[in-house]
Short mmCIF file of C-alpha atoms in Angstrom, two decimals:
data_model
loop_
_atom_site.label_atom_id
_atom_site.label_comp_id
_atom_site.label_asym_id
_atom_site.label_seq_id
_atom_site.Cartn_x
_atom_site.Cartn_y
_atom_site.Cartn_z
CA MET A 21 -13.68 -28.21 3.68
CA MET A 22 -10.57 -26.99 5.75
CA PRO A 23 -10.63 -24.18 7.47
CA HIS A 24 -9.81 -20.20 5.61
CA PRO A 25 -6.00 -18.78 6.62
CA PHE A 26 -8.59 -16.11 7.85
CA GLN A 27 -10.31 -18.44 9.87
CA THR A 28 -7.52 -20.48 11.36
CA LEU A 29 -5.44 -17.54 12.24
CA PHE A 30 -5.37 -18.31 16.10
CA PRO A 31 -2.81 -19.83 16.77
CA LEU A 32 -1.01 -18.57 13.94
CA ARG A 33 -1.32 -14.92 14.75
CA GLY A 34 2.75 -14.21 16.27
CA SER A 35 4.63 -17.01 14.63
CA SER A 36 6.28 -17.75 11.20
CA GLY A 37 8.38 -21.06 10.63
CA ARG A 38 10.51 -22.52 12.55
CA GLY A 39 8.30 -24.87 13.04
CA ALA A 40 5.51 -22.76 15.21
CA LEU A 41 2.44 -24.71 14.59
CA PRO A 42 1.72 -28.15 15.37
CA ALA A 43 1.84 -30.58 12.93
CA SER A 44 -1.44 -31.30 11.96
CA LEU A 45 -2.54 -27.78 12.09
CA VAL A 46 -0.18 -27.85 9.27
CA ALA A 47 -0.64 -30.58 7.08
CA ALA A 48 -4.81 -29.76 7.00
CA THR A 49 -4.13 -25.99 5.92
CA LEU A 50 -1.64 -27.57 3.68
CA LEU A 51 -4.13 -29.69 1.63
CA VAL A 52 -6.78 -26.78 2.14
CA ALA A 53 -3.78 -24.23 0.06
CA CYS A 54 -1.98 -27.46 -2.00
CA GLY A 55 -2.57 -30.53 -1.75
CA PHE A 56 -6.95 -31.07 -3.22
CA GLY A 57 -6.63 -27.17 -5.41
CA ASP A 58 -7.59 -25.02 -3.95
CA PRO A 59 -11.32 -25.25 -2.33
CA ALA A 60 -14.06 -22.22 -3.89
CA LEU A 61 -15.09 -19.23 -2.01
CA PRO A 62 -17.79 -18.28 -0.05
CA THR A 63 -20.54 -15.95 -1.25
CA PRO A 64 -18.47 -12.98 -1.57
CA ARG A 65 -20.63 -9.80 0.74
CA PRO A 66 -20.50 -5.98 0.29
CA VAL A 67 -18.65 -4.33 2.73
CA VAL A 68 -20.28 -1.44 4.11
CA ILE A 69 -18.70 0.95 6.91
CA ARG A 70 -20.32 3.58 8.85
CA SER A 71 -21.33 6.02 6.67
CA GLY A 72 -23.25 3.50 4.26
CA ALA A 73 -20.30 3.96 1.66
CA ARG A 74 -20.22 0.49 -0.43
CA ILE A 75 -17.44 -2.00 -1.97
CA ALA A 76 -19.85 -4.59 -4.10
CA PRO A 77 -18.29 -8.03 -3.43
CA ASP A 78 -16.20 -9.16 -6.92
CA GLN A 79 -16.05 -12.96 -7.06
CA LYS A 80 -13.31 -13.61 -9.70
CA ARG A 81 -10.91 -11.02 -7.97
CA LEU A 82 -11.27 -12.16 -4.85
CA GLU A 83 -10.89 -15.93 -5.97
CA GLU A 84 -6.96 -14.08 -7.65
CA ILE A 85 -7.06 -12.19 -4.67
CA ASP A 86 -6.72 -15.89 -2.14
CA ARG A 87 -4.60 -17.78 -4.94
CA TRP A 88 -2.06 -14.82 -3.38
CA PHE A 89 -2.76 -15.00 -0.19
CA ARG A 90 -2.45 -18.44 0.32
CA ARG A 91 0.66 -18.78 -1.24
CA GLN A 92 2.03 -15.86 0.84
CA GLU A 93 0.44 -16.69 4.44
CA ARG A 94 1.56 -20.36 3.62
CA ASN A 95 5.45 -18.45 3.20
CA ILE A 96 5.07 -16.60 6.61
CA ARG A 97 3.54 -20.11 8.42
CA GLU A 98 6.13 -22.59 7.56
CA ASP A 99 9.47 -20.41 5.98
CA PRO A 100 12.45 -21.22 9.30
CA THR A 101 14.33 -18.76 7.28
CA PHE A 102 13.08 -15.59 9.08
CA LEU A 103 10.35 -15.17 11.91
CA ILE A 104 7.35 -12.65 11.72
CA GLU A 105 6.32 -11.54 15.24
CA GLU A 106 2.57 -10.14 15.91
CA VAL A 107 2.75 -7.87 19.20
CA THR A 108 -0.26 -6.61 20.66
CA ARG A 109 -0.82 -2.62 20.76
CA ASP A 110 -3.26 -1.01 22.68
CA THR A 111 -3.74 1.68 20.32
CA PRO A 112 -4.22 2.19 16.42
CA ALA A 113 -1.33 2.55 14.32
CA TYR A 114 -0.55 2.55 10.41
CA PRO A 115 0.84 -0.57 9.52
CA TRP A 116 4.09 1.28 8.33
CA GLU A 117 4.06 3.10 11.95
CA SER A 118 4.22 0.45 13.92
CA LEU A 119 6.82 -2.38 11.62
CA TYR A 120 10.18 -3.06 13.08
CA ILE A 121 12.74 -5.24 11.29
CA THR A 122 16.67 -6.23 12.61
CA GLY A 123 18.01 -8.76 10.24
CA ASP A 124 15.54 -12.35 10.05
CA THR A 125 13.20 -10.87 12.04
CA ALA A 126 9.98 -8.75 11.59
CA LYS A 127 7.34 -7.24 14.43
CA ILE A 128 4.62 -5.82 13.51
CA GLY A 129 2.44 -4.05 16.07
CA VAL A 130 -1.40 -4.84 15.96
CA GLU A 131 -4.94 -3.25 18.03
CA SER A 132 -5.74 -6.63 17.94
CA ARG A 133 -8.09 -6.34 20.05
CA LYS A 134 -10.51 -4.29 17.94
CA SER A 135 -10.41 -6.65 14.97
CA PRO A 136 -8.27 -9.96 15.76
CA GLU A 137 -8.68 -10.49 11.98
CA ALA A 138 -6.33 -7.47 11.18
CA GLY A 139 -3.37 -9.36 11.89
CA MET A 140 -3.41 -11.46 8.92
CA ALA A 141 -3.04 -8.25 7.19
CA TYR A 142 -0.65 -6.27 9.07
CA MET A 143 1.69 -9.16 8.45
CA ILE A 144 1.66 -9.20 4.68
CA TYR A 145 2.86 -5.67 4.78
CA ALA A 146 5.92 -6.98 7.15
CA HIS A 147 6.23 -10.39 5.14
CA PHE A 148 6.65 -7.98 2.20
CA HIS A 149 9.15 -5.81 3.73
CA LEU A 150 10.42 -8.26 5.29
CA MET A 151 11.77 -10.34 2.00
CA ARG A 152 12.50 -6.71 0.39
CA LYS A 153 15.13 -6.31 3.24
CA MET A 154 16.08 -10.10 2.39
CA GLY A 155 16.71 -9.74 -1.33
CA ARG A 156 13.58 -11.98 -1.88
CA LEU A 157 11.10 -9.29 -3.40
CA GLU A 158 10.38 -10.69 -5.90
CA GLU A 159 9.27 -14.04 -5.46
CA PHE A 160 6.26 -12.27 -3.76
CA LEU A 161 5.92 -9.03 -6.00
CA PRO A 162 7.07 -9.61 -9.65
CA GLY A 163 8.70 -6.91 -11.28
CA ALA A 164 9.61 -5.09 -7.01
CA SER A 165 13.05 -4.42 -8.48
CA ALA A 166 12.12 -2.25 -11.10
CA MET A 167 9.62 0.13 -9.24
CA ASP A 168 10.87 2.94 -6.81
CA GLU A 169 10.39 3.64 -3.48
CA PHE A 170 7.06 5.30 -3.82
CA THR A 171 5.73 3.11 -6.19
CA LEU A 172 6.63 0.15 -4.68
CA GLU A 173 5.39 0.92 -1.60
CA ARG A 174 2.21 1.92 -2.86
CA GLU A 175 2.17 -1.94 -4.34
CA ILE A 176 2.94 -3.35 -1.11
CA LEU A 177 -0.51 -0.90 0.16
CA SER A 178 -2.33 -1.87 -2.17
CA ARG A 179 -1.81 -5.85 -1.70
CA VAL A 180 -2.53 -5.07 1.85
CA ALA A 181 -6.00 -3.35 1.16
CA ASP A 182 -7.07 -6.51 -1.52
CA VAL A 183 -6.37 -8.83 1.35
CA TRP A 184 -8.50 -6.85 3.59
CA TYR A 185 -11.06 -7.03 1.05
CA LEU A 186 -11.03 -10.57 1.28
CA GLY A 187 -11.13 -10.93 5.03
CA ARG A 188 -14.28 -8.26 4.94
CA SER A 189 -16.29 -8.98 1.71
CA VAL A 190 -15.43 -13.32 2.14
CA TYR A 191 -14.19 -13.99 5.95
CA SER A 192 -16.78 -11.22 7.82
CA ALA A 193 -13.47 -10.22 9.37
CA THR A 194 -13.99 -7.62 12.43
CA PRO A 195 -14.01 -3.44 10.54
CA TYR A 196 -10.68 -2.13 11.66
CA ASP A 197 -10.01 1.37 11.09
CA PRO A 198 -6.82 2.14 9.77
CA LEU A 199 -7.57 -1.01 7.05
CA GLU A 200 -10.82 0.57 6.57
CA GLU A 201 -8.97 4.02 5.33
CA ILE A 202 -6.56 2.14 3.04
CA LEU A 203 -9.53 -0.29 1.27
CA TYR A 204 -11.67 2.85 0.76
CA ALA A 205 -8.79 4.59 -0.88
CA LYS A 206 -7.54 1.77 -3.47
CA GLU A 207 -11.20 0.89 -4.29
CA ASN A 208 -12.26 4.73 -4.91
CA GLY A 209 -8.72 5.44 -6.90
CA PHE A 210 -7.28 7.83 -4.22
CA LEU A 211 -4.77 5.14 -3.29
CA ASP A 212 -1.83 7.47 -3.92
CA ALA A 213 -3.43 10.78 -2.60
CA PHE A 214 -3.59 8.58 1.17
CA LEU A 215 -0.13 8.08 0.53
CA LEU A 216 1.10 10.94 0.02
CA THR A 217 -1.02 13.14 2.79
CA ALA A 218 -0.59 10.23 5.13
CA ARG A 219 3.15 10.12 4.74
CA ARG A 220 3.95 13.35 3.11
CA GLU A 221 7.42 13.76 4.65
CA GLN A 222 8.37 10.34 2.62
CA PHE A 223 7.41 11.24 -0.05
CA ALA A 224 8.03 15.19 -0.32
CA GLU A 225 8.85 14.65 -4.24
CA GLU A 226 6.35 12.94 -5.36
CA ARG A 227 3.46 15.02 -3.16
CA ALA A 228 5.25 17.89 -4.65
CA ALA A 229 4.82 16.65 -7.82
CA TRP A 230 1.62 16.02 -7.63
CA LEU A 231 0.15 18.66 -6.43
CA ARG A 232 1.61 21.08 -9.36
CA GLU A 233 0.24 18.32 -11.86
CA ASP A 234 -3.73 18.50 -10.16
CA PRO A 235 -3.33 21.68 -8.00
CA GLU A 236 -7.03 19.98 -6.37
CA GLY A 237 -6.44 16.68 -6.26
CA LEU A 238 -5.51 17.67 -2.37
CA GLU A 239 -9.11 19.32 -1.57
CA ARG A 240 -10.44 16.62 -3.21
CA TYR A 241 -9.42 13.75 -1.07
CA ARG A 242 -10.26 15.32 1.71
CA ARG A 243 -14.19 15.74 0.92
CA TRP A 244 -13.87 12.68 0.05
CA PHE A 245 -12.41 11.32 3.53
CA VAL A 246 -13.92 13.59 5.51
CA ALA A 247 -17.43 12.04 3.93
CA THR A 248 -16.58 9.02 4.09
CA PHE A 249 -15.13 8.52 6.99
CA SER A 250 -16.59 11.60 9.23
CA ARG A 251 -12.49 12.44 10.24
CA GLU A 252 -9.52 14.10 8.81
CA PRO A 253 -7.76 11.98 6.44
CA PRO A 254 -4.18 10.97 8.26
CA GLY A 255 -1.68 13.26 7.98
CA LEU A 256 -4.22 16.16 7.82
CA ARG A 257 -5.40 15.50 11.25
CA GLY A 258 -4.87 17.58 13.99
CA THR A 259 -2.98 20.71 11.43
#
């Protein structure tokens, strides 16, 4: 059985399309991805963080995530019409804080020394946004053209969370706090609250509507986040 993209992340990191990989590695990965059908996933395990909070494995859901992830990862790797580059950072950043797009090139900063595998989830985030700029987002996120800014960003972060769930549950990816926060927020029904708190200025109208509809929502989310991660959520730190 050939390696999964998470297991062949290096030399996949820092490159896409444009002849970046040796032909032998491209051929090997293609055999896994499409030549003989997707192989069965290894047995998934619970995702557990320092607080003891855990996410149970869901084999069928992980298999579905794996199917769309492989297709998207293959496009990142092979499509010669764009470039996504991972840039090593020395400090943590959420995906939206470290993404820069110019023309057909996206650069995204990743604290890869903390978690080498985190780069795969960050590159998926960059790919969605680059495809949007290139007018190709519907290829990878059907229905995206009908979404408003907030709904689209929430859906993209939901996909990032799913990729991290796959990496952590199935491929023993090294824990990385920014991605753990996104994953656990989604799995506990707080992804909207996470996004509207972390990026309250960008989504000010949506945040105001949320607080009108659920005045206790922010404090409920804050208590959950502190109990889960032993720190204030992004957007409330230092305030």
